[in-house]
PDB file of C-alpha atoms in Angstrom:
ATOM      1  CA  MET A 246     -49.345-115.601  28.849  1.00  0.00           C
ATOM      2  CA  LYS A 247     -46.844-115.055  31.629  1.00  0.00           C
ATOM      3  CA  GLN A 248     -44.241-113.917  29.070  1.00  0.00           C
ATOM      4  CA  ILE A 249     -46.619-111.279  27.692  1.00  0.00           C
ATOM      5  CA  GLN A 250     -47.344-109.971  31.219  1.00  0.00           C
ATOM      6  CA  PHE A 251     -43.606-109.770  31.991  1.00  0.00           C
ATOM      7  CA  VAL A 252     -42.885-107.754  28.817  1.00  0.00           C
ATOM      8  CA  VAL A 253     -45.723-105.357  29.622  1.00  0.00           C
ATOM      9  CA  PHE A 254     -44.354-104.964  33.192  1.00  0.00           C
ATOM     10  CA  LEU A 255     -40.863-104.088  31.872  1.00  0.00           C
ATOM     11  CA  ALA A 256     -42.337-101.539  29.503  1.00  0.00           C
ATOM     12  CA  ILE A 257     -44.290 -99.865  32.305  1.00  0.00           C
ATOM     13  CA  LEU A 258     -41.222 -99.916  34.599  1.00  0.00           C
ATOM     14  CA  SER A 259     -39.136 -98.329  31.879  1.00  0.00           C
ATOM     15  CA  VAL A 260     -41.664 -95.520  31.425  1.00  0.00           C
ATOM     16  CA  LEU A 261     -41.857 -94.916  35.170  1.00  0.00           C
ATOM     17  CA  THR A 262     -38.064 -94.874  35.516  1.00  0.00           C
ATOM     18  CA  THR A 263     -37.675 -92.432  32.689  1.00  0.00           C
ATOM     19  CA  SER A 264     -40.432 -90.282  34.081  1.00  0.00           C
ATOM     20  CA  CYS A 265     -38.856 -90.148  37.552  1.00  0.00           C
ATOM     21  CA  SER A 266     -35.419 -89.458  36.134  1.00  0.00           C
ATOM     22  CA  THR A 267     -36.693 -86.524  34.110  1.00  0.00           C
ATOM     23  CA  LYS A 268     -38.545 -85.115  37.071  1.00  0.00           C
ATOM     24  CA  ASN A 269     -35.579 -85.225  39.485  1.00  0.00           C
ATOM     25  CA  GLU A 270     -32.922 -83.944  37.078  1.00  0.00           C
ATOM     26  CA  THR A 271     -32.255 -80.170  37.578  1.00  0.00           C
ATOM     27  CA  ASP A 272     -30.348 -77.585  35.559  1.00  0.00           C
ATOM     28  CA  PRO A 273     -27.187 -76.657  37.558  1.00  0.00           C
ATOM     29  CA  SER A 274     -27.556 -73.040  36.550  1.00  0.00           C
ATOM     30  CA  ASP A 275     -30.869 -72.875  38.432  1.00  0.00           C
ATOM     31  CA  ASN A 276     -28.860 -73.041  41.707  1.00  0.00           C
ATOM     32  CA  ILE A 277     -26.608 -70.074  40.853  1.00  0.00           C
ATOM     33  CA  PRO A 278     -27.744 -66.813  42.499  1.00  0.00           C
ATOM     34  CA  GLN A 279     -28.748 -63.918  40.317  1.00  0.00           C
ATOM     35  CA  MET A 280     -26.332 -61.653  42.241  1.00  0.00           C
ATOM     36  CA  ILE A 281     -23.221 -62.340  44.298  1.00  0.00           C
ATOM     37  CA  THR A 282     -20.742 -60.207  46.219  1.00  0.00           C
ATOM     38  CA  ILE A 283     -17.076 -60.930  45.613  1.00  0.00           C
ATOM     39  CA  SER A 284     -13.990 -59.453  47.328  1.00  0.00           C
ATOM     40  CA  GLY A 285     -10.948 -58.286  45.412  1.00  0.00           C
ATOM     41  CA  ASN A 286      -7.274 -58.878  46.010  1.00  0.00           C
ATOM     42  CA  GLN A 287      -5.323 -55.640  46.433  1.00  0.00           C
ATOM     43  CA  GLN A 288      -2.595 -55.291  43.817  1.00  0.00           C
ATOM     44  CA  HIS A 289       1.057 -54.590  44.621  1.00  0.00           C
ATOM     45  CA  ASP A 290       3.730 -53.041  42.456  1.00  0.00           C
ATOM     46  CA  THR A 291       7.302 -51.777  42.568  1.00  0.00           C
ATOM     47  CA  VAL A 292       8.526 -48.192  42.855  1.00  0.00           C
ATOM     48  CA  PHE A 293      12.194 -47.899  41.919  1.00  0.00           C
ATOM     49  CA  LEU A 294      14.592 -45.584  43.792  1.00  0.00           C
ATOM     50  CA  HIS A 295      17.610 -43.633  42.561  1.00  0.00           C
ATOM     51  CA  PHE A 296      19.770 -41.845  45.152  1.00  0.00           C
ATOM     52  CA  ASN A 297      22.043 -38.917  44.375  1.00  0.00           C
ATOM     53  CA  PHE A 298      24.300 -39.878  47.214  1.00  0.00           C
ATOM     54  CA  ARG A 299      28.077 -40.114  47.221  1.00  0.00           C
ATOM     55  CA  GLN A 300      30.934 -39.544  49.616  1.00  0.00           C
ATOM     56  CA  LYS A 301      32.990 -36.381  49.223  1.00  0.00           C
ATOM     57  CA  THR A 302      36.701 -35.868  49.835  1.00  0.00           C
ATOM     58  CA  ILE A 303      38.328 -32.910  51.601  1.00  0.00           C
ATOM     59  CA  ARG A 304      41.869 -32.296  50.354  1.00  0.00           C
ATOM     60  CA  ALA A 305      44.619 -30.129  51.825  1.00  0.00           C
ATOM     61  CA  GLN A 306      44.489 -26.654  50.301  1.00  0.00           C
ATOM     62  CA  ARG A 307      48.123 -26.004  51.199  1.00  0.00           C
ATOM     63  CA  THR A 308      51.302 -27.792  52.226  1.00  0.00           C
ATOM     64  CA  GLY A 309      52.146 -27.756  55.918  1.00  0.00           C
ATOM     65  CA  LYS A 310      51.735 -29.247  59.353  1.00  0.00           C
ATOM     66  CA  LEU A 311      48.243 -30.090  60.571  1.00  0.00           C
ATOM     67  CA  GLU A 312      47.384 -28.264  63.760  1.00  0.00           C
ATOM     68  CA  ARG A 313      43.978 -29.934  63.948  1.00  0.00           C
ATOM     69  CA  LEU A 314      41.866 -32.390  61.954  1.00  0.00           C
ATOM     70  CA  ILE A 315      38.204 -32.929  62.787  1.00  0.00           C
ATOM     71  CA  GLU A 316      37.432 -36.140  64.645  1.00  0.00           C
ATOM     72  CA  LYS A 317      33.756 -35.669  65.526  1.00  0.00           C
ATOM     73  CA  PRO A 318      31.508 -37.987  63.493  1.00  0.00           C
ATOM     74  CA  GLU A 319      29.029 -35.195  62.748  1.00  0.00           C
ATOM     75  CA  PHE A 320      29.522 -31.567  61.756  1.00  0.00           C
ATOM     76  CA  THR A 321      27.481 -28.578  60.605  1.00  0.00           C
ATOM     77  CA  LYS A 322      28.018 -25.971  57.925  1.00  0.00           C
ATOM     78  CA  ASN A 323      31.016 -23.664  58.592  1.00  0.00           C
ATOM     79  CA  SER A 324      32.518 -26.104  61.115  1.00  0.00           C
ATOM     80  CA  LEU A 325      36.323 -26.166  61.250  1.00  0.00           C
ATOM     81  CA  LEU A 326      37.441 -29.333  59.456  1.00  0.00           C
ATOM     82  CA  VAL A 327      41.154 -28.654  58.969  1.00  0.00           C
ATOM     83  CA  GLN A 328      43.561 -26.244  60.647  1.00  0.00           C
ATOM     84  CA  PHE A 329      47.203 -25.903  59.647  1.00  0.00           C
ATOM     85  CA  ASP A 330      49.982 -24.747  61.927  1.00  0.00           C
ATOM     86  CA  ASN A 331      49.935 -21.000  61.288  1.00  0.00           C
ATOM     87  CA  TYR A 332      51.849 -19.755  64.312  1.00  0.00           C
ATOM     88  CA  ASP A 333      54.657 -17.973  62.434  1.00  0.00           C
ATOM     89  CA  ALA A 334      52.284 -16.356  59.919  1.00  0.00           C
ATOM     90  CA  PHE A 335      49.881 -15.385  62.694  1.00  0.00           C
ATOM     91  CA  VAL A 336      52.639 -13.782  64.775  1.00  0.00           C
ATOM     92  CA  ALA A 337      53.982 -11.869  61.771  1.00  0.00           C
ATOM     93  CA  LEU A 338      50.527 -10.562  60.839  1.00  0.00           C
ATOM     94  CA  ASN A 339      49.725  -9.439  64.363  1.00  0.00           C
ATOM     95  CA  GLY A 340      53.117  -7.770  64.681  1.00  0.00           C
ATOM     96  CA  GLU A 341      52.388  -5.672  61.595  1.00  0.00           C
ATOM     97  CA  LYS A 342      48.889  -4.840  62.882  1.00  0.00           C
ATOM     98  CA  GLU A 343      50.314  -3.661  66.187  1.00  0.00           C
ATOM     99  CA  SER A 344      53.008  -1.604  64.467  1.00  0.00           C
ATOM    100  CA  LEU A 345      50.479   0.131  62.234  1.00  0.00           C
ATOM    101  CA  LYS A 346      48.223   0.787  65.220  1.00  0.00           C
ATOM    102  CA  GLU A 347      50.974   2.465  67.223  1.00  0.00           C
ATOM    103  CA  GLU A 348      52.093   4.687  64.341  1.00  0.00           C
ATOM    104  CA  LEU A 349      48.495   5.622  63.530  1.00  0.00           C
ATOM    105  CA  LEU A 350      47.772   6.634  67.148  1.00  0.00           C
ATOM    106  CA  GLY A 351      50.966   8.641  67.144  1.00  0.00           C
ATOM    107  CA  LYS A 352      49.843  10.525  64.041  1.00  0.00           C
ATOM    108  CA  ILE A 353      46.368  11.099  65.486  1.00  0.00           C
ATOM    109  CA  ASN A 354      47.943  12.778  68.539  1.00  0.00           C
ATOM    110  CA  LEU A 355      49.572  15.255  66.165  1.00  0.00           C
ATOM    111  CA  PHE A 356      46.355  16.204  64.388  1.00  0.00           C
ATOM    112  CA  SER A 357      45.927  19.942  63.921  1.00  0.00           C
ATOM    113  CA  GLN A 358      42.890  21.809  65.207  1.00  0.00           C
ATOM    114  CA  ALA A 359      41.374  21.621  61.725  1.00  0.00           C
ATOM    115  CA  LEU A 360      41.432  17.776  61.856  1.00  0.00           C
ATOM    116  CA  GLN A 361      39.772  17.464  65.256  1.00  0.00           C
ATOM    117  CA  PRO A 362      36.355  16.524  63.680  1.00  0.00           C
ATOM    118  CA  VAL A 363      37.845  13.317  62.205  1.00  0.00           C
ATOM    119  CA  GLU A 364      40.014  12.360  65.153  1.00  0.00           C
ATOM    120  CA  LYS A 365      37.490   9.965  66.759  1.00  0.00           C
ATOM    121  CA  LYS A 366      36.911   8.202  63.448  1.00  0.00           C
ATOM    122  CA  TRP A 367      40.589   7.253  63.180  1.00  0.00           C
ATOM    123  CA  GLN A 368      40.893   6.400  66.866  1.00  0.00           C
ATOM    124  CA  ASP A 369      38.033   3.921  66.493  1.00  0.00           C
ATOM    125  CA  PHE A 370      39.720   2.410  63.450  1.00  0.00           C
ATOM    126  CA  ALA A 371      43.034   2.056  65.313  1.00  0.00           C
ATOM    127  CA  SER A 372      41.362   0.390  68.301  1.00  0.00           C
ATOM    128  CA  LYS A 373      39.983  -2.342  66.004  1.00  0.00           C
ATOM    129  CA  LEU A 374      43.448  -3.362  64.779  1.00  0.00           C
ATOM    130  CA  ARG A 375      43.527  -6.393  67.080  1.00  0.00           C
ATOM    131  CA  PRO A 376      45.113  -9.860  66.780  1.00  0.00           C
ATOM    132  CA  ASP A 377      41.796 -11.665  67.410  1.00  0.00           C
ATOM    133  CA  LYS A 378      39.791  -9.644  64.894  1.00  0.00           C
ATOM    134  CA  VAL A 379      39.812  -9.332  61.128  1.00  0.00           C
ATOM    135  CA  LEU A 380      40.815  -5.996  59.703  1.00  0.00           C
ATOM    136  CA  PRO A 381      38.106  -3.321  59.924  1.00  0.00           C
ATOM    137  CA  ALA A 382      37.133  -1.361  56.824  1.00  0.00           C
ATOM    138  CA  ILE A 383      39.423   1.610  56.335  1.00  0.00           C
ATOM    139  CA  PRO A 384      37.604   4.948  56.791  1.00  0.00           C
ATOM    140  CA  THR A 385      37.185   7.334  53.893  1.00  0.00           C
ATOM    141  CA  TYR A 386      39.069  10.627  53.824  1.00  0.00           C
ATOM    142  CA  GLN A 387      37.017  13.790  54.314  1.00  0.00           C
ATOM    143  CA  TYR A 388      39.777  16.381  53.926  1.00  0.00           C
ATOM    144  CA  LYS A 389      42.780  16.727  51.703  1.00  0.00           C
ATOM    145  CA  GLU A 390      44.930  17.519  54.743  1.00  0.00           C
ATOM    146  CA  GLU A 391      43.696  14.337  56.411  1.00  0.00           C
ATOM    147  CA  ALA A 392      44.854  12.182  53.494  1.00  0.00           C
ATOM    148  CA  GLU A 393      48.215  13.919  53.199  1.00  0.00           C
ATOM    149  CA  PHE A 394      48.869  13.659  56.937  1.00  0.00           C
ATOM    150  CA  LEU A 395      48.102   9.906  57.186  1.00  0.00           C
ATOM    151  CA  GLU A 396      49.843   8.950  53.984  1.00  0.00           C
ATOM    152  CA  GLY A 397      52.995   9.971  55.731  1.00  0.00           C
ATOM    153  CA  ILE A 398      52.923   6.518  57.354  1.00  0.00           C
ATOM    154  CA  ASN A 399      51.924   4.796  54.058  1.00  0.00           C
ATOM    155  CA  LEU A 400      48.580   3.899  55.632  1.00  0.00           C
ATOM    156  CA  THR A 401      46.782   2.734  52.463  1.00  0.00           C
ATOM    157  CA  GLU A 402      49.710   0.651  51.199  1.00  0.00           C
ATOM    158  CA  ARG A 403      50.278  -1.009  54.573  1.00  0.00           C
ATOM    159  CA  TYR A 404      46.555  -1.667  55.028  1.00  0.00           C
ATOM    160  CA  ASN A 405      46.302  -3.414  51.634  1.00  0.00           C
ATOM    161  CA  ASN A 406      49.371  -5.480  52.485  1.00  0.00           C
ATOM    162  CA  LEU A 407      47.702  -6.583  55.754  1.00  0.00           C
ATOM    163  CA  LEU A 408      44.556  -7.549  53.815  1.00  0.00           C
ATOM    164  CA  GLU A 409      46.595  -9.840  51.564  1.00  0.00           C
ATOM    165  CA  LYS A 410      48.306 -11.498  54.523  1.00  0.00           C
ATOM    166  CA  GLU A 411      45.005 -11.895  56.356  1.00  0.00           C
ATOM    167  CA  ALA A 412      43.531 -13.591  53.291  1.00  0.00           C
ATOM    168  CA  GLU A 413      46.536 -15.899  53.261  1.00  0.00           C
ATOM    169  CA  ILE A 414      45.936 -16.737  56.928  1.00  0.00           C
ATOM    170  CA  LYS A 415      42.431 -17.896  55.995  1.00  0.00           C
ATOM    171  CA  ASN A 416      44.107 -20.499  53.811  1.00  0.00           C
ATOM    172  CA  TYR A 417      45.267 -22.183  57.031  1.00  0.00           C
ATOM    173  CA  PHE A 418      41.649 -22.979  57.920  1.00  0.00           C
ATOM    174  CA  GLN A 419      39.244 -25.179  55.967  1.00  0.00           C
ATOM    175  CA  LEU A 420      35.573 -24.931  56.881  1.00  0.00           C
ATOM    176  CA  SER A 421      32.696 -27.192  55.904  1.00  0.00           C
ATOM    177  CA  THR A 422      30.363 -25.942  53.196  1.00  0.00           C
ATOM    178  CA  GLU A 423      27.435 -28.122  54.342  1.00  0.00           C
ATOM    179  CA  ASN A 424      26.222 -30.384  57.139  1.00  0.00           C
ATOM    180  CA  GLY A 425      27.734 -33.851  57.017  1.00  0.00           C
ATOM    181  CA  PHE A 426      28.923 -37.072  58.624  1.00  0.00           C
ATOM    182  CA  LEU A 427      32.575 -38.052  58.777  1.00  0.00           C
ATOM    183  CA  THR A 428      33.154 -41.472  57.173  1.00  0.00           C
ATOM    184  CA  GLU A 429      36.943 -41.821  56.850  1.00  0.00           C
ATOM    185  CA  THR A 430      40.178 -39.992  57.761  1.00  0.00           C
ATOM    186  CA  PHE A 431      43.559 -40.237  56.025  1.00  0.00           C
ATOM    187  CA  ALA A 432      45.697 -38.151  58.396  1.00  0.00           C
ATOM    188  CA  LYS A 433      45.875 -36.925  61.992  1.00  0.00           C
ATOM    189  CA  SER A 434      46.810 -33.833  63.922  1.00  0.00           C
ATOM    190  CA  GLY A 435      50.556 -33.198  63.791  1.00  0.00           C
ATOM    191  CA  ASP A 436      51.052 -34.814  60.368  1.00  0.00           C
ATOM    192  CA  TYR A 437      52.890 -32.937  57.641  1.00  0.00           C
ATOM    193  CA  VAL A 438      50.806 -33.038  54.466  1.00  0.00           C
ATOM    194  CA  LYS A 439      51.143 -31.820  50.912  1.00  0.00           C
ATOM    195  CA  LYS A 440      48.749 -29.664  48.955  1.00  0.00           C
ATOM    196  CA  ASN A 441      45.816 -31.649  47.430  1.00  0.00           C
ATOM    197  CA  GLN A 442      46.478 -34.638  49.691  1.00  0.00           C
ATOM    198  CA  SER A 443      43.258 -36.410  50.786  1.00  0.00           C
ATOM    199  CA  LEU A 444      42.483 -35.663  54.436  1.00  0.00           C
ATOM    200  CA  ILE A 445      38.938 -36.839  55.174  1.00  0.00           C
ATOM    201  CA  LYS A 446      35.844 -38.293  53.539  1.00  0.00           C
ATOM    202  CA  TYR A 447      32.266 -37.466  54.459  1.00  0.00           C
ATOM    203  CA  HIS A 448      28.752 -37.699  53.135  1.00  0.00           C
ATOM    204  CA  PRO A 449      26.245 -34.820  53.328  1.00  0.00           C
ATOM    205  CA  LYS A 450      23.283 -34.878  55.690  1.00  0.00           C
ATOM    206  CA  GLU A 451      21.027 -33.803  52.850  1.00  0.00           C
ATOM    207  CA  ILE A 452      20.663 -36.267  50.001  1.00  0.00           C
ATOM    208  CA  SER A 453      18.203 -36.431  47.131  1.00  0.00           C
ATOM    209  CA  ALA A 454      16.291 -39.488  45.991  1.00  0.00           C
ATOM    210  CA  THR A 455      14.040 -40.048  42.992  1.00  0.00           C
ATOM    211  CA  ALA A 456      11.150 -42.518  43.085  1.00  0.00           C
ATOM    212  CA  ASP A 457       9.764 -43.588  39.695  1.00  0.00           C
ATOM    213  CA  ALA A 458       7.144 -46.064  38.546  1.00  0.00           C
ATOM    214  CA  SER A 459       5.284 -47.177  35.431  1.00  0.00           C
ATOM    215  CA  PHE A 460       1.999 -46.200  37.076  1.00  0.00           C
ATOM    216  CA  LYS A 461       0.530 -43.063  38.611  1.00  0.00           C
ATOM    217  CA  LEU A 462       1.903 -42.180  42.030  1.00  0.00           C
ATOM    218  CA  THR A 463      -1.351 -41.249  43.720  1.00  0.00           C
ATOM    219  CA  LYS A 464      -1.754 -39.556  47.098  1.00  0.00           C
ATOM    220  CA  ASN A 465      -2.223 -42.947  48.709  1.00  0.00           C
ATOM    221  CA  ILE A 466       1.009 -44.253  47.177  1.00  0.00           C
ATOM    222  CA  GLN A 467       2.845 -41.051  48.111  1.00  0.00           C
ATOM    223  CA  ASN A 468       1.885 -41.589  51.754  1.00  0.00           C
ATOM    224  CA  GLN A 469       3.182 -45.160  51.538  1.00  0.00           C
ATOM    225  CA  LEU A 470       6.473 -43.943  50.065  1.00  0.00           C
ATOM    226  CA  LYS A 471       6.870 -41.365  52.847  1.00  0.00           C
ATOM    227  CA  THR A 472       6.372 -44.085  55.455  1.00  0.00           C
ATOM    228  CA  HIS A 473       8.856 -46.384  53.706  1.00  0.00           C
ATOM    229  CA  PHE A 474      11.521 -43.647  53.633  1.00  0.00           C
ATOM    230  CA  ILE A 475      11.082 -42.804  57.318  1.00  0.00           C
ATOM    231  CA  VAL A 476      11.126 -46.475  58.383  1.00  0.00           C
ATOM    232  CA  ARG A 477      13.959 -47.606  56.111  1.00  0.00           C
ATOM    233  CA  LEU A 478      16.267 -44.587  56.361  1.00  0.00           C
ATOM    234  CA  PRO A 479      17.443 -42.523  59.375  1.00  0.00           C
ATOM    235  CA  CYS A 480      15.979 -39.205  58.287  1.00  0.00           C
ATOM    236  CA  ASP A 481      14.583 -36.285  60.282  1.00  0.00           C
ATOM    237  CA  SER A 482      12.619 -34.803  57.416  1.00  0.00           C
ATOM    238  CA  LEU A 483      11.468 -35.568  53.901  1.00  0.00           C
ATOM    239  CA  ARG A 484      10.559 -32.879  51.381  1.00  0.00           C
ATOM    240  CA  VAL A 485       9.225 -33.134  47.825  1.00  0.00           C
ATOM    241  CA  LEU A 486      11.364 -31.161  45.378  1.00  0.00           C
ATOM    242  CA  LYS A 487       9.643 -32.132  42.141  1.00  0.00           C
ATOM    243  CA  TYR A 488       6.539 -34.128  41.242  1.00  0.00           C
ATOM    244  CA  SER A 489       5.075 -35.679  38.117  1.00  0.00           C
ATOM    245  CA  SER A 490       2.559 -38.473  37.608  1.00  0.00           C
ATOM    246  CA  GLY A 491       5.127 -41.280  37.605  1.00  0.00           C
ATOM    247  CA  GLU A 492       8.129 -39.666  39.332  1.00  0.00           C
ATOM    248  CA  ILE A 493       8.853 -37.826  42.578  1.00  0.00           C
ATOM    249  CA  GLN A 494      12.131 -36.224  43.627  1.00  0.00           C
ATOM    250  CA  TYR A 495      12.709 -35.981  47.385  1.00  0.00           C
ATOM    251  CA  LEU A 496      15.198 -34.202  49.627  1.00  0.00           C
ATOM    252  CA  LEU A 497      16.057 -36.182  52.765  1.00  0.00           C
ATOM    253  CA  ASN A 498      17.751 -34.768  55.853  1.00  0.00           C
ATOM    254  CA  LEU A 499      19.619 -37.660  57.505  1.00  0.00           C
ATOM    255  CA  ASN A 500      20.268 -37.856  61.241  1.00  0.00           C
ATOM    256  CA  GLN A 501      23.056 -40.441  61.168  1.00  0.00           C
ATOM    257  CA  LYS A 502      25.759 -41.830  58.930  1.00  0.00           C
ATOM    258  CA  ILE A 503      24.746 -44.535  56.475  1.00  0.00           C
ATOM    259  CA  ASN A 504      26.522 -46.718  53.935  1.00  0.00           C
ATOM    260  CA  PRO A 505      25.673 -45.612  50.378  1.00  0.00           C
ATOM    261  CA  LYS A 506      25.733 -49.259  49.280  1.00  0.00           C
ATOM    262  CA  MET A 507      22.993 -50.143  51.780  1.00  0.00           C
ATOM    263  CA  VAL A 508      20.291 -47.722  50.614  1.00  0.00           C
ATOM    264  CA  PRO A 509      17.164 -49.459  49.249  1.00  0.00           C
ATOM    265  CA  ARG A 510      16.761 -49.794  45.484  1.00  0.00           C
ATOM    266  CA  TYR A 511      12.975 -50.108  45.470  1.00  0.00           C
ATOM    267  CA  PHE A 512       9.814 -50.073  47.595  1.00  0.00           C
ATOM    268  CA  ILE A 513       6.811 -52.380  47.210  1.00  0.00           C
ATOM    269  CA  VAL A 514       3.550 -50.417  47.454  1.00  0.00           C
ATOM    270  CA  ASN A 515      -0.162 -51.272  47.509  1.00  0.00           C
ATOM    271  CA  GLN A 516      -1.941 -50.183  44.377  1.00  0.00           C
ATOM    272  CA  ASP A 517      -5.234 -48.323  44.553  1.00  0.00           C
ATOM    273  CA  GLN A 518      -6.983 -51.046  42.564  1.00  0.00           C
ATOM    274  CA  TYR A 519      -8.187 -54.571  43.359  1.00  0.00           C
ATOM    275  CA  ALA A 520      -8.299 -57.687  41.164  1.00  0.00           C
ATOM    276  CA  PHE A 521     -11.496 -59.773  41.006  1.00  0.00           C
ATOM    277  CA  ILE A 522     -11.831 -63.336  39.692  1.00  0.00           C
ATOM    278  CA  ILE A 523     -15.234 -63.434  37.970  1.00  0.00           C
ATOM    279  CA  PRO A 524     -17.049 -66.823  37.746  1.00  0.00           C
ATOM    280  CA  GLU A 525     -17.694 -67.826  34.141  1.00  0.00           C
ATOM    281  CA  LYS A 526     -21.475 -67.971  34.680  1.00  0.00           C
ATOM    282  CA  TYR A 527     -21.391 -64.203  35.349  1.00  0.00           C
ATOM    283  CA  ILE A 528     -19.545 -63.376  32.147  1.00  0.00           C
ATOM    284  CA  GLY A 529     -21.809 -61.991  29.444  1.00  0.00           C
ATOM    285  CA  LYS A 530     -21.342 -61.338  25.769  1.00  0.00           C
ATOM    286  CA  ASP A 531     -17.969 -59.871  24.775  1.00  0.00           C
ATOM    287  CA  LYS A 532     -16.688 -60.623  28.293  1.00  0.00           C
ATOM    288  CA  LYS A 533     -18.969 -58.011  29.822  1.00  0.00           C
ATOM    289  CA  VAL A 534     -19.645 -58.098  33.583  1.00  0.00           C
ATOM    290  CA  THR A 535     -22.754 -56.442  35.014  1.00  0.00           C
ATOM    291  CA  ILE A 536     -22.003 -54.628  38.281  1.00  0.00           C
ATOM    292  CA  GLU A 537     -24.563 -53.304  40.744  1.00  0.00           C
ATOM    293  CA  THR A 538     -23.775 -49.863  42.170  1.00  0.00           C
ATOM    294  CA  ASP A 539     -25.595 -47.240  44.225  1.00  0.00           C
ATOM    295  CA  LYS A 540     -26.393 -45.445  40.976  1.00  0.00           C
ATOM    296  CA  GLY A 541     -27.656 -48.518  39.159  1.00  0.00           C
ATOM    297  CA  THR A 542     -25.901 -51.076  36.979  1.00  0.00           C
ATOM    298  CA  GLU A 543     -22.821 -50.653  34.871  1.00  0.00           C
ATOM    299  CA  GLN A 544     -20.848 -52.976  32.659  1.00  0.00           C
ATOM    300  CA  LYS A 545     -17.118 -53.529  32.589  1.00  0.00           C
ATOM    301  CA  THR A 546     -15.014 -55.758  30.390  1.00  0.00           C
ATOM    302  CA  ALA A 547     -13.085 -58.613  32.001  1.00  0.00           C
ATOM    303  CA  SER A 548      -9.762 -59.998  30.783  1.00  0.00           C
ATOM    304  CA  LEU A 549      -9.035 -63.678  30.299  1.00  0.00           C
ATOM    305  CA  ARG A 550      -5.821 -64.594  32.116  1.00  0.00           C
ATOM    306  CA  ASN A 551      -4.676 -68.142  32.775  1.00  0.00           C
ATOM    307  CA  LYS A 552      -8.163 -69.412  31.910  1.00  0.00           C
ATOM    308  CA  GLU A 553      -9.738 -67.092  34.507  1.00  0.00           C
ATOM    309  CA  TYR A 554     -11.786 -63.961  33.943  1.00  0.00           C
ATOM    310  CA  VAL A 555     -10.206 -61.022  35.790  1.00  0.00           C
ATOM    311  CA  LEU A 556     -11.658 -57.589  36.420  1.00  0.00           C
ATOM    312  CA  PHE A 557      -9.923 -54.617  38.063  1.00  0.00           C
ATOM    313  CA  SER A 558     -11.664 -51.991  40.165  1.00  0.00           C
ATOM    314  CA  MET A 559     -10.913 -49.316  42.742  1.00  0.00           C
ATOM    315  CA  GLU A 560     -13.569 -50.873  45.002  1.00  0.00           C
ATOM    316  CA  LYS A 561     -12.675 -53.504  47.590  1.00  0.00           C
ATOM    317  CA  ALA A 562     -15.810 -55.557  46.842  1.00  0.00           C
ATOM    318  CA  LEU A 563     -18.257 -55.812  43.907  1.00  0.00           C
ATOM    319  CA  ILE A 564     -21.855 -56.967  43.551  1.00  0.00           C
ATOM    320  CA  ILE A 565     -22.202 -58.661  40.160  1.00  0.00           C
ATOM    321  CA  ARG A 566     -25.318 -59.872  38.379  1.00  0.00           C
ATOM    322  CA  ARG A 567     -25.773 -62.835  36.048  1.00  0.00           C
ATOM    323  CA  PRO A 568     -26.143 -61.822  32.410  1.00  0.00           C
TER     324      PRO A 568
END
């Protein structure tokens, strides 16, 4: 009798245990919210840089003694870079100018009454034949007598000869064609150099740089690039020369000398999109994710990467709903 009671007790206990177990067990999915807000991780990418930037060499344009060679580290366009000793040529040129001036004034004093209207014109021309000035333009003849009278001193022939010698004098001076920074010198004032010998090296103040990427260079990214250039390079100004979706060409105006080997090769920028890791319970059919927006719901497709569902968006945070 006791054995029968014990068996019945075990049976009842078993039913009660099973009943309690079933009652307390819950579906884990019942604890997952219908909607959650998740924050994205801003994406970064690389913009590559290509600089059109090289040092230039100034060579001697003639053989001779250097009167002066620039030493200042910075120069502007039309600055005197090289001056050769031109004393003998300069003296000879000025002597011929002075000789022509004296003979011309002597002829002007002999002008007839008929040539009085053109006298001032030739006096003004003669007064401009000075050592410290380039030759003035020769006046045109108004009268046949005027031309015949002045050709008595071979005026036209002597003037053209002075022009040639003055042009030769210019060969003693070498001016800069652009703004630049001196980087290296190979000679000094007083040295005797040969034609085409290297004298100095410099790099221009204005250099161009091209930024290119495999993605669209949006306004936001352009602002980041501008900041990077200003912070990383000593430039006074930055101007866009050419723009396309994935490439921008800039013109930079530098304010100090830099080493071409030290310019950056790339910039890291923040993308305009964010990456979101979507919990598996919020992934619907065909990897669709339901997103709550101000205009209602929309669905986007997630990608499976490293066993995680990833979604990209321009928003910093997303509200997603369970499927």
